[in-house]
């Protein structure tokens, strides 16, 4: 039975910790967030993951009852009883600048608790080169041990999508490299407890670190491309969703759908993990930077679609924003396009009321029911699909909305059948 210490109990760390616990490992989860740790030990989580018909909360409670999972704040103490250390602490990005402090801090803790024979497996998404150039020296200095001789060190990218975490830990092919073959093998053995899909072993950690960042950026670029196509199609008077459907009948084309922007922790941050290294090694990333800018401009574009449908002055207008999460059926609103759409609408003078039953964050503009959000609104903007929002109750929505100008819906998800929406008396604007 492996003894695993999971640093970070967020969107990745918690379901990953429980994945090991479910398979018989003894898992201690470490997080600096005291309230999170207390909640988890009481079997409480707001995450929306599920595995084989069981919600993550039920899984958490079961693993606690079985004595296979506990959460703590003292990482160094936790490491005394564990020899397999996994790190899932990320690198936040604020105003396009990365912040290494949380990762550096956790490395000091892990280094101070490190014992001979331990494995440290990094699963955070990082600037290529970080594991060797930043993490390794801190671990060695704090522990007085030598990587590759006294302890093992490896990097494996984390590829899960929120909402599918348990399934993807098991079935998504993974990539891994260690600082030496023994580290790679030990990490492979650990990961194989959960991952049944192939685990590709790369020649060095930098390859895996870079591939992870590039995987994320490639999606960002694909979305930016189709978002740019959307603006072109709108100006030309043709429907982007129909264009995408027609283009995708080509066997070698696979366009994604456009959307109100790209949010969450992963895709918007990825470029800012590549740029620092690119600057260091003297490479320009013009295409990638332009794509990021296209996606960052989408919320403003969506806000403008709303504004141009108003028949009252923005200062008199009330807008219902439905869906705050960064993607459909998620509870994660980190860097969500919805927040930027709302900011743009508010800056233009509109009053915004937003409803998303899955997102736990509190905001002044957030209300507790669809009725509250829609009552007296001049327009609705649909940004994220979410269970618990009755989007299809169009008669009720129409009844609640202001009749000061024809009620309208800005549908960024291609959700509504235009014919149906028109028949109910709405104007419809799509991306
Ligand atoms: N969220 C995803 O879907 C996803 C997918 C693939 C990869 N990733 C990557 O995985 C990593 C983690 O992402 P996440 O979404 O789980 O982040 P998160 O913010 O949800 O979780 C990180 C946790 O680490 C804790 N923490 C911060 N500093 C700490 C410290 N010194 N010691 C202990 N705990 C500490 C925080 O309190 C938080 O609970 C990031 O690098 C991210 O880019 C995330």
GROMACS .gro file of C-alpha atoms and ligand atoms in nm, residues 8-13 30-33 36 88-90 102 105-106 124-125 158 160 162 212 265-266 334, ligand 1:
model
   70
    8UNK     CA    1  -0.274   2.115  -0.306
    9UNK     CA    2  -0.636   2.005  -0.272
   10UNK     CA    3  -0.797   2.209  -0.547
   11UNK     CA    4  -0.957   2.110  -0.877
   12UNK     CA    5  -0.672   1.868  -0.952
   13UNK     CA    6  -0.535   1.769  -0.613
   30UNK     CA    7  -0.204   1.904   0.234
   31UNK     CA    8  -0.340   2.252   0.173
   32UNK     CA    9  -0.262   2.589   0.328
   33UNK     CA   10  -0.629   2.685   0.315
   36UNK     CA   11  -1.080   2.405   0.290
   88UNK     CA   12  -0.034   2.017  -0.768
   89UNK     CA   13   0.029   2.380  -0.672
   90UNK     CA   14  -0.004   2.606  -0.973
  102UNK     CA   15   0.306   2.956  -0.419
  105UNK     CA   16   0.672   2.809  -0.099
  106UNK     CA   17   0.549   2.453  -0.138
  124UNK     CA   18   0.157   2.144  -1.181
  125UNK     CA   19   0.164   2.319  -1.515
  158UNK     CA   20  -0.186   1.699  -1.571
  160UNK     CA   21  -0.772   1.648  -1.696
  162UNK     CA   22  -1.268   1.981  -1.477
  212UNK     CA   23   0.175   2.051  -2.153
  265UNK     CA   24  -0.685   2.845  -1.480
  266UNK     CA   25  -0.534   2.656  -1.771
  334UNK     CA   26  -1.161   3.171  -1.234
  432LIG     N1   27  -0.801   2.286  -1.300
  432LIG     C1   28  -0.775   2.204  -1.401
  432LIG     O1   29  -0.866   2.153  -1.468
  432LIG     C2   30  -0.634   2.168  -1.438
  432LIG     C3   31  -0.613   2.078  -1.540
  432LIG     C4   32  -0.484   2.042  -1.573
  432LIG     C5   33  -0.377   2.100  -1.504
  432LIG     N2   34  -0.401   2.191  -1.406
  432LIG     C6   35  -0.286   2.245  -1.333
  432LIG     O2   36  -0.283   2.182  -1.206
  432LIG     C7   37  -0.235   2.275  -1.108
  432LIG     C8   38  -0.338   2.291  -0.999
  432LIG     O3   39  -0.454   2.349  -1.053
  432LIG     P1   40  -0.590   2.354  -0.970
  432LIG     O4   41  -0.694   2.398  -1.067
  432LIG     O5   42  -0.607   2.230  -0.894
  432LIG     O6   43  -0.557   2.474  -0.868
  432LIG     P2   44  -0.641   2.514  -0.739
  432LIG     O7   45  -0.619   2.658  -0.719
  432LIG     O8   46  -0.781   2.463  -0.751
  432LIG     O9   47  -0.571   2.432  -0.622
  432LIG     C9   48  -0.446   2.464  -0.572
  432LIG    C10   49  -0.451   2.445  -0.421
  432LIG    O10   50  -0.319   2.460  -0.370
  432LIG    C11   51  -0.330   2.522  -0.243
  432LIG     N3   52  -0.199   2.579  -0.206
  432LIG    C12   53  -0.140   2.692  -0.249
  432LIG     N4   54  -0.019   2.705  -0.195
  432LIG    C13   55   0.001   2.596  -0.117
  432LIG    C14   56   0.108   2.550  -0.033
  432LIG     N5   57   0.221   2.620  -0.021
  432LIG     N6   58   0.094   2.433   0.033
  432LIG    C15   59  -0.020   2.360   0.021
  432LIG     N7   60  -0.126   2.399  -0.056
  432LIG    C16   61  -0.113   2.515  -0.123
  432LIG    C17   62  -0.440   2.625  -0.260
  432LIG    O11   63  -0.496   2.661  -0.135
  432LIG    C18   64  -0.538   2.547  -0.349
  432LIG    O12   65  -0.637   2.480  -0.272
  432LIG    C19   66  -0.204   2.404  -1.183
  432LIG    O13   67  -0.070   2.404  -1.222
  432LIG    C20   68  -0.293   2.395  -1.305
  432LIG    O14   69  -0.242   2.471  -1.412
  432LIG    C21   70  -0.526   2.226  -1.369
   0.00000   0.00000   0.00000
